[in-house]
Structures are given as structure tokens and as C-alpha cells.
Tab-separated table of C-alpha atoms in Angstrom:
chain	number	residue	atom	x	y	z
A	86	MET	CA	11.828	-33.181	0.095
A	87	PRO	CA	10.554	-29.974	-1.570
A	88	ASP	CA	12.859	-27.037	-2.162
A	89	LYS	CA	12.226	-24.252	0.334
A	90	PHE	CA	11.931	-20.525	-0.299
A	91	TYR	CA	12.010	-17.450	1.903
A	92	LEU	CA	10.145	-14.399	0.570
A	93	LEU	CA	10.312	-10.907	2.051
A	94	SER	CA	8.182	-8.122	0.523
A	95	LEU	CA	8.970	-4.434	1.018
A	96	GLY	CA	6.908	-1.344	0.297
A	97	CYS	CA	3.212	-0.867	-0.289
A	98	PRO	CA	0.244	-3.272	-0.174
A	99	LYS	CA	0.297	-3.417	-3.996
A	100	ASN	CA	3.787	-4.916	-3.723
A	101	GLU	CA	2.529	-7.327	-1.087
A	102	VAL	CA	-0.067	-8.659	-3.547
A	103	ASP	CA	2.681	-9.314	-6.103
A	104	ALA	CA	4.666	-11.214	-3.442
A	105	GLU	CA	1.646	-13.284	-2.460
A	106	ALA	CA	1.114	-14.185	-6.113
A	107	MET	CA	4.720	-15.404	-6.413
A	108	SER	CA	4.359	-17.373	-3.191
A	109	ALA	CA	1.186	-18.992	-4.527
A	110	MET	CA	2.857	-19.965	-7.801
A	111	LEU	CA	5.878	-21.436	-6.029
A	112	THR	CA	3.693	-23.356	-3.589
A	113	LYS	CA	1.561	-24.731	-6.422
A	114	ALA	CA	4.741	-25.875	-8.176
A	115	GLY	CA	5.796	-27.887	-5.125
A	116	PHE	CA	8.079	-25.442	-3.314
A	117	GLN	CA	7.703	-24.892	0.426
A	118	ALA	CA	7.559	-21.456	2.086
A	119	VAL	CA	9.625	-20.984	5.272
A	120	ALA	CA	9.893	-18.076	7.703
A	121	ASP	CA	13.627	-18.469	8.346
A	122	PRO	CA	16.108	-17.575	5.573
A	123	GLN	CA	18.559	-20.002	7.132
A	124	GLU	CA	16.287	-22.850	6.009
A	125	ALA	CA	15.662	-21.752	2.423
A	126	LYS	CA	17.326	-22.721	-0.811
A	127	PHE	CA	15.860	-19.648	-2.526
A	128	LEU	CA	16.060	-16.233	-0.887
A	129	LEU	CA	13.614	-13.811	-2.486
A	130	VAL	CA	13.181	-10.127	-1.758
A	131	ASN	CA	10.370	-8.236	-3.503
A	132	THR	CA	11.575	-4.645	-3.528
A	133	CYS	CA	10.221	-1.134	-3.590
A	134	GLY	CA	12.171	1.407	-5.604
A	135	PHE	CA	9.771	4.332	-5.506
A	136	ILE	CA	11.956	6.838	-3.669
A	137	LYS	CA	15.533	6.980	-2.357
A	138	SER	CA	14.691	5.828	1.198
A	139	ALA	CA	12.871	2.761	-0.205
A	140	GLN	CA	15.803	1.983	-2.458
A	141	GLU	CA	18.206	2.213	0.493
A	142	GLU	CA	16.019	-0.107	2.567
A	143	ALA	CA	15.876	-2.626	-0.274
A	144	ILE	CA	19.640	-2.595	-0.766
A	145	SER	CA	20.144	-3.077	2.973
A	146	VAL	CA	17.884	-6.142	2.966
A	147	ILE	CA	19.609	-7.575	-0.108
A	148	LEU	CA	22.987	-7.191	1.613
A	149	ASP	CA	21.646	-8.911	4.746
A	150	LEU	CA	20.397	-11.853	2.691
A	151	ALA	CA	23.683	-11.885	0.787
A	152	GLU	CA	25.441	-12.472	4.112
A	153	VAL	CA	23.058	-15.325	4.872
A	154	LYS	CA	23.841	-16.779	1.446
A	155	ALA	CA	27.607	-16.451	1.898
A	156	THR	CA	27.541	-18.057	5.349
A	157	ARG	CA	25.573	-21.026	4.103
A	158	ILE	CA	27.606	-21.487	0.919
A	159	ALA	CA	30.673	-21.640	3.180
A	160	LYS	CA	28.950	-24.658	4.741
A	161	ASP	CA	28.550	-26.187	1.276
A	162	GLN	CA	24.808	-25.474	1.110
A	163	GLU	CA	23.042	-24.596	-2.146
A	164	VAL	CA	21.468	-21.129	-1.917
A	165	TYR	CA	20.247	-18.599	-4.499
A	166	LEU	CA	19.389	-14.933	-4.024
A	167	ILE	CA	16.643	-13.449	-6.243
A	168	VAL	CA	15.581	-9.799	-6.338
A	169	THR	CA	12.159	-8.903	-7.793
A	170	GLY	CA	9.996	-5.833	-8.129
A	171	CYS	CA	10.580	-2.126	-8.538
A	172	LEU	CA	14.264	-1.923	-7.677
A	173	SER	CA	15.036	-4.671	-10.172
A	174	GLN	CA	12.986	-2.907	-12.800
A	175	ARG	CA	14.815	0.390	-12.346
A	176	PHE	CA	18.314	-0.791	-11.555
A	177	GLY	CA	18.644	-4.388	-12.741
A	178	LYS	CA	21.944	-3.765	-14.547
A	179	ASP	CA	23.420	-1.978	-11.520
A	180	ILE	CA	22.292	-4.777	-9.184
A	181	TYR	CA	24.119	-7.385	-11.247
A	182	GLN	CA	27.220	-5.220	-11.374
A	183	GLU	CA	27.330	-3.951	-7.783
A	184	LEU	CA	25.604	-6.763	-5.855
A	185	THR	CA	27.288	-9.784	-7.387
A	186	GLU	CA	25.740	-12.092	-4.780
A	187	VAL	CA	22.385	-11.668	-6.584
A	188	ASP	CA	21.677	-14.609	-8.897
A	189	ALA	CA	18.579	-13.272	-10.682
A	190	CYS	CA	16.595	-10.050	-11.118
A	191	LEU	CA	12.934	-10.101	-12.137
A	192	GLY	CA	11.107	-6.902	-13.069
A	193	THR	CA	7.509	-5.840	-12.702
A	194	ALA	CA	6.436	-7.681	-15.851
A	195	GLU	CA	8.143	-10.942	-14.851
A	196	TYR	CA	6.588	-12.083	-11.572
A	197	GLN	CA	4.957	-14.979	-13.414
A	198	ASP	CA	8.433	-16.337	-14.272
A	199	ILE	CA	9.460	-16.973	-10.675
A	200	VAL	CA	8.957	-20.752	-10.793
A	201	SER	CA	10.909	-21.232	-14.031
A	202	VAL	CA	13.716	-18.983	-12.739
A	203	CYS	CA	14.057	-20.969	-9.520
A	204	GLN	CA	14.060	-24.258	-11.476
A	205	ALA	CA	16.679	-22.926	-13.900
A	206	LEU	CA	18.915	-21.752	-11.075
A	207	ALA	CA	18.727	-25.146	-9.430
A	208	MET	CA	19.703	-26.836	-12.713
A	209	ASN	CA	22.507	-24.297	-13.316
A	210	SER	CA	20.886	-23.266	-16.595
A	211	TYR	CA	19.671	-19.753	-15.754
A	212	GLN	CA	20.948	-16.961	-17.984
A	213	PRO	CA	20.905	-13.603	-16.134
A	214	HIS	CA	19.111	-10.850	-18.019
A	215	ILE	CA	18.081	-7.253	-17.458
A	216	PRO	CA	14.323	-7.019	-16.675
A	217	GLN	CA	12.231	-6.397	-19.756
A	218	GLY	CA	8.815	-4.804	-20.143
A	219	ARG	CA	6.887	-2.930	-17.474
A	220	GLY	CA	3.940	-4.118	-15.451
A	221	SER	CA	1.904	-7.275	-15.932
A	222	LEU	CA	-1.417	-8.741	-14.858
A	223	THR	CA	-0.547	-12.364	-15.606
A	224	HIS	CA	0.724	-13.227	-12.117
A	225	LEU	CA	-2.479	-11.887	-10.571
A	226	GLU	CA	-4.510	-14.644	-12.190
A	227	GLU	CA	-3.163	-17.064	-9.537
A	228	LEU	CA	-5.511	-17.239	-6.519
A	229	HIS	CA	-3.524	-16.736	-3.351
A	230	PRO	CA	-3.710	-19.217	-0.453
A	231	PRO	CA	-4.888	-17.767	2.865
A	232	VAL	CA	-2.333	-15.848	4.910
A	233	PRO	CA	-2.345	-17.393	8.413
A	234	GLY	CA	-3.672	-15.093	11.096
A	235	ARG	CA	-4.716	-12.318	8.682
A	236	THR	CA	-8.296	-11.071	8.695
A	237	TYR	CA	-8.222	-9.057	5.448
A	238	ALA	CA	-7.204	-9.516	1.840
A	239	TYR	CA	-5.962	-7.050	-0.738
A	240	LEU	CA	-7.758	-7.020	-4.070
A	241	LYS	CA	-5.407	-5.456	-6.637
A	242	ILE	CA	-7.716	-4.077	-9.275
A	243	ALA	CA	-5.178	-2.557	-11.682
A	244	GLU	CA	-1.459	-2.315	-12.384
A	245	GLY	CA	0.547	0.769	-13.323
A	246	CYS	CA	-0.503	4.358	-13.658
A	247	SER	CA	-1.154	6.789	-16.510
A	248	ASN	CA	-1.283	10.053	-14.556
A	249	ALA	CA	2.398	11.029	-15.059
A	250	CYS	CA	2.780	13.221	-11.970
A	251	ALA	CA	6.041	15.136	-12.251
A	252	PHE	CA	7.631	13.562	-9.176
A	253	CYS	CA	6.528	9.959	-9.669
A	254	ALA	CA	8.566	7.124	-11.200
A	255	ILE	CA	5.720	4.596	-11.107
A	256	PRO	CA	4.772	4.892	-14.830
A	257	SER	CA	8.377	4.217	-15.805
A	258	ILE	CA	8.563	1.275	-13.374
A	259	ARG	CA	5.170	-0.329	-13.903
A	260	GLY	CA	3.887	1.219	-17.134
A	261	GLY	CA	0.546	2.759	-17.841
A	262	GLN	CA	-2.651	1.642	-16.129
A	263	LYS	CA	-3.804	-1.885	-16.864
A	264	SER	CA	-7.161	-2.718	-15.293
A	265	ARG	CA	-8.272	-6.253	-14.532
A	266	PRO	CA	-11.678	-7.381	-15.883
A	267	ILE	CA	-14.607	-7.110	-13.503
A	268	GLU	CA	-15.404	-10.837	-13.837
A	269	ASP	CA	-11.845	-11.752	-12.740
A	270	LEU	CA	-12.057	-9.509	-9.725
A	271	VAL	CA	-15.473	-10.899	-8.754
A	272	ARG	CA	-14.085	-14.430	-8.979
A	273	GLU	CA	-11.121	-13.532	-6.751
A	274	ALA	CA	-13.351	-11.683	-4.263
A	275	GLU	CA	-15.677	-14.702	-4.037
A	276	TYR	CA	-12.646	-16.854	-3.297
A	277	TYR	CA	-11.519	-14.572	-0.467
A	278	VAL	CA	-15.025	-14.420	1.024
A	279	ASP	CA	-15.198	-18.238	0.968
A	280	LEU	CA	-11.809	-18.383	2.745
A	281	GLY	CA	-13.299	-16.382	5.613
A	282	TYR	CA	-11.538	-13.029	5.239
A	283	GLN	CA	-13.446	-10.327	7.075
A	284	GLU	CA	-12.500	-7.368	4.855
A	285	LEU	CA	-11.402	-6.748	1.267
A	286	ILE	CA	-9.174	-3.766	0.508
A	287	LEU	CA	-9.191	-2.497	-3.057
A	288	VAL	CA	-5.797	-1.212	-4.178
A	289	ALA	CA	-4.324	0.238	-7.351
A	290	GLN	CA	-2.058	3.163	-8.102
A	291	ASP	CA	-5.190	5.185	-8.959
A	292	THR	CA	-8.260	3.309	-7.790
A	293	THR	CA	-10.752	5.921	-9.015
A	294	ARG	CA	-9.664	5.495	-12.628
A	295	TYR	CA	-10.175	1.754	-12.594
A	296	GLY	CA	-11.439	0.540	-15.950
A	297	SER	CA	-10.696	3.683	-17.991
A	298	ASP	CA	-8.192	1.754	-20.101
A	299	LEU	CA	-10.311	-1.405	-20.350
A	300	TYR	CA	-13.855	-0.102	-20.684
A	301	GLY	CA	-13.257	3.399	-22.030
A	302	LYS	CA	-14.492	5.091	-18.863
A	303	ASN	CA	-13.897	5.119	-15.121
A	304	SER	CA	-15.695	2.005	-13.906
A	305	LEU	CA	-15.098	1.775	-10.172
A	306	VAL	CA	-18.833	2.152	-9.464
A	307	GLU	CA	-19.609	-0.767	-11.775
A	308	LEU	CA	-16.910	-2.873	-10.101
A	309	LEU	CA	-18.146	-2.067	-6.612
A	310	THR	CA	-21.741	-2.813	-7.651
A	311	ALA	CA	-20.687	-6.241	-8.969
A	312	LEU	CA	-18.716	-6.987	-5.791
A	313	LEU	CA	-21.653	-6.026	-3.585
A	314	GLU	CA	-23.772	-8.678	-5.277
A	315	ILE	CA	-21.520	-11.471	-3.997
A	316	ARG	CA	-23.283	-13.579	-1.393
A	317	GLY	CA	-21.825	-12.979	2.051
A	318	MET	CA	-19.763	-9.983	0.861
A	319	VAL	CA	-17.635	-8.525	3.622
A	320	PRO	CA	-16.810	-4.826	4.091
A	321	LEU	CA	-14.868	-3.121	1.286
A	322	ARG	CA	-12.185	-0.476	1.829
A	323	LEU	CA	-10.953	1.888	-0.890
A	324	MET	CA	-7.326	3.025	-0.969
A	325	TYR	CA	-5.430	5.437	-3.240
A	326	VAL	CA	-8.257	7.424	-4.815
A	327	TYR	CA	-7.690	10.567	-6.913
A	328	GLY	CA	-9.913	13.524	-6.209
A	329	ASP	CA	-10.301	14.735	-9.788
A	330	ALA	CA	-11.848	11.371	-10.781
A	331	PHE	CA	-14.206	11.115	-7.791
A	332	SER	CA	-17.648	11.028	-9.388
A	333	GLU	CA	-21.036	11.940	-7.932
A	334	ASP	CA	-22.139	8.323	-8.482
A	335	LEU	CA	-19.195	7.051	-6.448
A	336	ILE	CA	-20.044	9.399	-3.571
A	337	ASP	CA	-23.669	8.269	-3.656
A	338	LEU	CA	-22.681	4.594	-3.670
A	339	ILE	CA	-20.343	4.939	-0.691
A	340	ALA	CA	-22.931	6.971	1.214
A	341	LYS	CA	-25.752	4.414	0.776
A	342	GLU	CA	-23.894	1.088	0.956
A	343	ASP	CA	-23.054	-0.147	4.458
A	344	LYS	CA	-20.616	-2.690	2.991
A	345	ILE	CA	-18.376	0.093	1.649
A	346	LEU	CA	-16.512	1.492	4.638
A	347	PRO	CA	-16.708	5.281	5.089
A	348	TYR	CA	-12.946	5.543	4.843
A	349	ILE	CA	-11.255	7.363	1.983
A	350	ASP	CA	-7.536	7.574	1.255
A	351	LEU	CA	-7.184	10.734	-0.855
A	352	PRO	CA	-3.552	11.731	-1.529
A	353	ILE	CA	-3.597	15.461	-2.348
A	354	GLN	CA	0.227	15.998	-2.398
A	355	HIS	CA	0.001	19.794	-1.834
A	356	ALA	CA	-2.341	22.757	-1.436
A	357	SER	CA	-0.468	25.520	-3.292
A	358	ASN	CA	-1.893	25.874	-6.777
A	359	LYS	CA	1.540	26.824	-8.090
A	360	ILE	CA	3.083	23.631	-6.714
A	361	LEU	CA	0.136	21.457	-7.717
A	362	LYS	CA	0.524	22.694	-11.282
A	363	ALA	CA	4.259	22.049	-11.208
A	364	MET	CA	3.564	18.550	-9.925
A	365	ARG	CA	1.229	18.037	-12.885
A	366	ARG	CA	-1.694	17.356	-10.599
A	367	ARG	CA	-5.136	18.007	-12.083
A	368	GLU	CA	-6.752	19.555	-8.972
A	369	THR	CA	-6.524	23.032	-7.532
A	370	GLN	CA	-6.748	23.807	-3.850
A	371	GLU	CA	-10.296	24.987	-4.444
A	372	ASP	CA	-11.173	21.664	-6.131
A	373	ILE	CA	-9.745	19.701	-3.212
A	374	ARG	CA	-11.549	21.762	-0.613
A	375	SER	CA	-14.851	21.514	-2.458
A	376	LEU	CA	-14.579	17.734	-2.805
A	377	ILE	CA	-13.692	17.235	0.853
A	378	HIS	CA	-16.651	19.370	1.987
A	379	LYS	CA	-18.908	17.359	-0.307
A	380	LEU	CA	-17.570	14.013	0.965
A	381	ARG	CA	-17.948	15.014	4.610
A	382	SER	CA	-21.456	16.369	4.138
A	383	ARG	CA	-22.737	13.327	2.264
A	384	ILE	CA	-20.910	10.366	3.833
A	385	PRO	CA	-21.709	9.902	7.531
A	386	GLN	CA	-18.822	9.165	9.906
A	387	LEU	CA	-16.244	9.605	7.133
A	388	ILE	CA	-12.599	9.027	7.987
A	389	LEU	CA	-10.338	10.891	5.615
A	390	ARG	CA	-6.675	10.043	5.075
A	391	SER	CA	-4.248	11.920	2.836
A	392	THR	CA	-0.599	12.196	1.828
A	393	VAL	CA	1.367	15.350	1.096
A	394	MET	CA	4.872	16.265	-0.015
A	395	VAL	CA	7.193	19.035	1.130
A	396	GLY	CA	10.378	20.281	-0.482
A	397	PHE	CA	9.226	20.069	-4.101
A	398	PRO	CA	11.449	22.205	-6.362
A	399	GLY	CA	10.362	25.836	-6.251
A	400	GLU	CA	8.363	25.466	-3.019
A	401	THR	CA	8.701	28.844	-1.347
A	402	GLU	CA	7.987	29.510	2.293
A	403	ALA	CA	4.675	31.013	1.198
A	404	ASP	CA	3.790	27.799	-0.690
A	405	TYR	CA	4.644	25.710	2.348
A	406	GLN	CA	2.610	27.944	4.660
A	407	GLU	CA	-0.319	27.584	2.287
A	408	LEU	CA	-0.053	23.801	2.642
A	409	LEU	CA	0.300	24.023	6.416
A	410	ASN	CA	-2.701	26.341	6.692
A	411	PHE	CA	-4.737	23.951	4.551
A	412	ILE	CA	-3.838	20.997	6.790
A	413	GLN	CA	-4.927	23.024	9.834
A	414	GLU	CA	-8.166	23.993	8.095
A	415	ILE	CA	-9.166	20.581	6.718
A	416	ARG	CA	-7.964	18.528	9.711
A	417	PHE	CA	-7.440	15.170	8.033
A	418	ASP	CA	-8.032	12.233	10.410
A	419	ARG	CA	-4.834	10.626	9.111
A	420	LEU	CA	-1.955	12.185	7.227
A	421	GLY	CA	1.348	10.985	5.842
A	422	CYS	CA	4.123	13.216	4.523
A	423	PHE	CA	7.076	12.706	2.176
A	424	ILE	CA	10.088	14.863	1.554
A	425	PHE	CA	10.643	15.314	-2.197
A	426	SER	CA	13.114	12.844	-3.637
A	427	PRO	CA	14.454	13.537	-7.161
A	428	GLU	CA	13.926	10.336	-9.123
A	429	ASP	CA	15.748	9.616	-12.359
A	430	GLY	CA	13.483	9.750	-15.385
A	431	THR	CA	10.894	12.047	-13.798
A	432	LEU	CA	10.201	15.597	-14.863
A	433	ALA	CA	10.761	16.953	-11.366
A	434	ALA	CA	14.293	15.545	-11.257
A	435	CYS	CA	15.287	18.161	-13.843
A	436	LEU	CA	13.539	21.144	-12.262
A	437	PRO	CA	15.588	24.061	-10.936
A	438	ASP	CA	15.210	25.728	-7.517
A	439	ARG	CA	15.892	22.679	-5.405
A	440	ILE	CA	15.014	23.120	-1.751
A	441	ASN	CA	17.787	22.925	0.829
A	442	PRO	CA	17.499	19.491	2.521
A	443	ASP	CA	17.617	21.081	5.992
A	444	VAL	CA	14.748	23.408	5.055
A	445	ALA	CA	12.725	20.513	3.656
A	446	GLN	CA	13.347	18.493	6.817
A	447	ALA	CA	12.304	21.405	9.024
A	448	ARG	CA	9.063	21.780	7.021
A	449	TYR	CA	8.402	18.067	7.340
A	450	ASN	CA	8.952	18.157	11.099
A	451	GLN	CA	6.680	21.154	11.620
A	452	LEU	CA	3.909	19.718	9.436
A	453	MET	CA	3.956	16.356	11.180
A	454	ASP	CA	3.973	18.046	14.588
A	455	THR	CA	0.925	19.985	13.488
A	456	GLN	CA	-0.753	16.807	12.279
A	457	ALA	CA	0.082	15.033	15.536
A	458	THR	CA	-1.951	17.642	17.384
A	459	ILE	CA	-4.824	17.186	14.951
A	460	SER	CA	-4.670	13.397	15.181
A	461	LEU	CA	-4.631	13.500	18.974
A	462	ALA	CA	-7.749	15.671	19.013
A	463	SER	CA	-9.418	13.377	16.448
A	464	ASN	CA	-8.647	10.303	18.533
A	465	GLN	CA	-9.737	11.932	21.793
A	466	ALA	CA	-13.043	12.874	20.160
A	467	ARG	CA	-13.725	9.149	19.951
A	468	LEU	CA	-13.580	8.602	23.720
A	469	GLY	CA	-16.703	6.801	24.827
A	470	GLU	CA	-17.514	5.697	21.247
A	471	ILE	CA	-19.018	2.238	20.811
A	472	CYS	CA	-17.689	0.594	17.648
A	473	GLN	CA	-17.176	-2.751	15.986
A	474	VAL	CA	-13.522	-3.834	16.209
A	475	MET	CA	-11.804	-6.495	14.174
A	476	ILE	CA	-9.353	-8.502	16.345
A	477	ASP	CA	-6.184	-8.843	14.272
A	478	GLY	CA	-3.531	-9.945	16.778
A	479	VAL	CA	-2.233	-10.123	20.333
A	480	LEU	CA	0.151	-7.710	21.983
A	481	GLU	CA	2.955	-9.836	23.393
A	482	ASN	CA	3.446	-9.949	27.159
A	483	SER	CA	0.300	-7.902	27.831
A	484	PRO	CA	-3.419	-8.421	28.409
A	485	TYR	CA	-4.282	-6.609	25.161
A	486	PHE	CA	-5.475	-7.767	21.791
A	487	ILE	CA	-4.651	-5.668	18.718
A	488	GLY	CA	-7.642	-4.559	16.683
A	489	ARG	CA	-9.006	-1.939	14.317
A	490	SER	CA	-12.364	-0.433	13.437
A	491	TYR	CA	-13.589	0.842	10.087
A	492	ALA	CA	-11.498	3.951	10.794
A	493	GLU	CA	-8.144	2.130	10.685
A	494	ALA	CA	-6.545	0.612	7.579
A	495	PRO	CA	-4.182	-2.245	8.463
A	496	ASP	CA	-0.443	-1.531	8.693
A	497	ILE	CA	-1.011	2.169	8.027
A	498	ASP	CA	-3.212	3.703	10.698
A	499	PRO	CA	-3.080	3.613	14.516
A	500	GLU	CA	-4.025	0.354	16.259
A	501	ILE	CA	-6.763	-0.174	18.813
A	502	LEU	CA	-5.553	-2.011	21.900
A	503	VAL	CA	-8.475	-4.091	23.179
A	504	LEU	CA	-8.696	-5.131	26.804
A	505	ALA	CA	-10.750	-8.296	26.718
A	506	GLN	CA	-13.507	-8.794	29.272
A	507	ASP	CA	-14.794	-11.831	27.431
A	508	PRO	CA	-12.690	-15.035	27.810
A	509	ASP	CA	-13.982	-16.186	24.406
A	510	LEU	CA	-12.463	-13.245	22.536
A	511	ASP	CA	-10.171	-14.524	19.786
A	512	LEU	CA	-8.413	-13.566	16.558
A	513	GLY	CA	-10.589	-12.953	13.538
A	514	GLN	CA	-13.635	-11.958	15.541
A	515	VAL	CA	-15.497	-8.681	15.190
A	516	ARG	CA	-16.583	-7.467	18.612
A	517	LYS	CA	-18.390	-4.468	20.010
A	518	CYS	CA	-15.925	-2.321	21.991
A	519	LYS	CA	-15.880	0.999	23.841
A	520	ILE	CA	-13.030	3.466	23.356
A	521	ILE	CA	-11.685	4.285	26.843
A	522	ASP	CA	-8.343	5.979	26.145
A	523	ALA	CA	-6.624	7.765	23.293
A	524	ASP	CA	-3.257	9.172	22.382
A	525	THR	CA	-1.768	10.439	19.119
A	526	TYR	CA	-1.033	7.078	17.577
A	527	SER	CA	-3.213	4.541	19.320
A	528	LEU	CA	-6.564	3.978	20.967
A	529	THR	CA	-7.486	1.739	23.867
A	530	ALA	CA	-10.831	-0.035	24.030
A	531	MET	CA	-12.670	-2.453	26.255
A	532	SER	CA	-14.688	-5.284	24.788
A	533	LEU	CA	-18.384	-5.273	25.672
């Protein structure tokens, strides 16, 4: 009987890709994935360690799995707890010292070692070590088996980041940007299309700078052009783009190609030029505004998502009001917000003029209340709209399916609840629907 493993991934879609790669390698080696940790010999948690709240969540999950391990060992069962990903990379030594139930830590350059680590643990020959190196592409060479019930696949086009924003620990966790060759990404995309996925989502820490390390220039347009040549290519969605690297050619390509969804995730972080400079961002407020106006004028039906941060050291009330006014002016369709978290090893962690946590929280609350009003108006403007909706799931104990249109990225944006009038409606289908109701965080539609 094959050894069983339970794998839980935390954090962003990029982390999810790493977890899927580990699952694929384990399955190929003869291990069996299970959904219940009580059944598994190997308990794996792929962690996020980007900010304090993510670290706390990861530790909480590790402790929960440690309890599962202890209970089962008390029943004389063989169980091992393995922690992978960003938290291991940043705090591997601390994990071994403080969470003694953990048997192994693998960092962001060691995902490809998961099979050998599990085998060594089972043979009692594993030697614990602190994660070495940062970031790797090796594990991404393994083609992932289909995820049951999922209609989309993530295509991770690069690892790491070379931007060195003052608040961000990613370069220290995952290293500088490492882009994957276009031919490898085309091969993986062809595989996903053949599996029947209905959408491919391109992800990287900075998607717009894809290829700059590998080809000597930003090469996202070349990658997209190659992907569009694949027979039967499904819609493509771009996530995590940087405004200062958004070329005219990229705008033109998105505008003319129906297979590239008119959805752009453009994290701006702030709108005060003083704070943007302190964050080591390359754009000014004027640059951001100009780009957004250009995008909206040239890409029909564009949905624009962004992320901002409040409470950065030195953020005065005037700086915050500048951000708030900008949000009210631009009216992003979707917006996320973070409260600044001082991360060890980042420039911002050493900056003076820290913002009182209560002040930062109040700014966060006001900004998100403002965005809620904007989002409600944006959703209500879609009442009566006829759109194509991907059916992703079923809402339990209700007559509704769960779906999304081009305007909703999975697991991030509001869902569309679809009331089926067609008895043949099923998961994985794309159906024409009419939006009949809207609130701040969801839409209701009727299939046609």
C-alpha cells in the first residue's frame, strides 16, 4: 500500500503552484494524496511568510498538524510533519528550535527534494538542516496532474523578484527574478489546454518584467504571442503587473487579442510621491494616473484591480489623504489593502517615524469603507449585463451555482451566484448569463 501524504498550501497562487509541483512529484514517486490529515503518514504545509499575519497563520496551522501528529503517534502510528516554503526559508532555525514536532524544513530552493526527504524520514536517515539557497525553477519542470473540479490553471512564469521595494521580503526569501524559458511555458500551457482547463492565469512576482533576466529585455509580449499560437488556446489572465514596465506593445496586444482577458492586476501600493519614493517604487502618482487613463482608453471593458498599503513609516495624514483621494478619483473595480508590517531584513524595517497601530488600523478601515462604496457602484453598474460565466462550483444547500466572468479572478474577486434555468448546466461549462442583482462583494445572475 502506498504511503499517503496530506498537503496544505497557504498564501498566494504562486505558492499554490509550488505545492502542486510537490504533489505531482510525490504522486509520480508512488505516494498517494489524501484530503484528511488523519489518514496521512506525511503531513506537509507549504507556508507563506511574507508578512506577520501570514506567519501567524502558518504557525497556527503547523501547531494544528502537530496535534494531529501527537495524537496519532500516541496510537503507535508513524507520522512525519514537514514545513516548506517561505516561513521555512526565513525562520528554519527557529522552527526547529521552537516547533520541535517538525521533522523537516524545506526552503524555496528545495521543493524538488520533497520525495527524497519523505523517503529519508521513513527510513530514519534524514538529517535536519537549515534551508539553503533562495528560489528555484527545478520543481516547476514537473507537469502537474489536473486538480479535480478546477476550471483554471496557474502558469508560473518566473520565480523571485529583483525590484527590492523597501517593505518587501520576497527578494530575501526567493532571490532575484528567474524567468522560465518560453518553450517550457508553451509546453506546459499546451498540456493544460489538452487537460481541458478553461483559463490560464499567468503569475510571477512581477509579471511585466518576465524575461528581463533571461533574454536581456522584458519579454512578456513575446511569451504571450507564443502562447496565443497554441491550438485551442483558452483565455489568458495576467496577474501582478508593474506599471513602470507596462509597454505600449503590451497594451496594444491586450487591446487586440480576445484571448487575453481585459483584466489587469496593477498593485500601486500608494499615491503619495513622498511615500512611493520611500517605498523605492519607480512610479510617481502622475505616472500611475497617466498609465491608468491610457489603459482605460485603449482596452475596452477593462477591469482594473490594485493593492495599496497604509501605515508605511513616515506616512502623514496628508500622505494618507492623498492616497484616499486618489482611490476616490481612479475608482478601481477591485482593491486590496495591507497595513504596513516591518519585516526583518527589509529597508523599511529600519525606518523611523513608525505609525501608531491604531492610526494605521483607522486608515485601513476608512479606505476599505470607501472602496466598498466604489465596488458596490461598480457591481450595480453591471445590472442587466449579459456576460459569459464560467461555472466553478455549487453553493451548498441552495439552488445556486458559483461562477465568474472575465471580471473576476478566482479566489480573489467577488463570486457570481448563478441561478440555473437550464437543467443541463454543470461544472466547467461557460454559459451566457444575465446579471440580475448586485451587492458589494457578490453578483447574482440567471443563466440564459
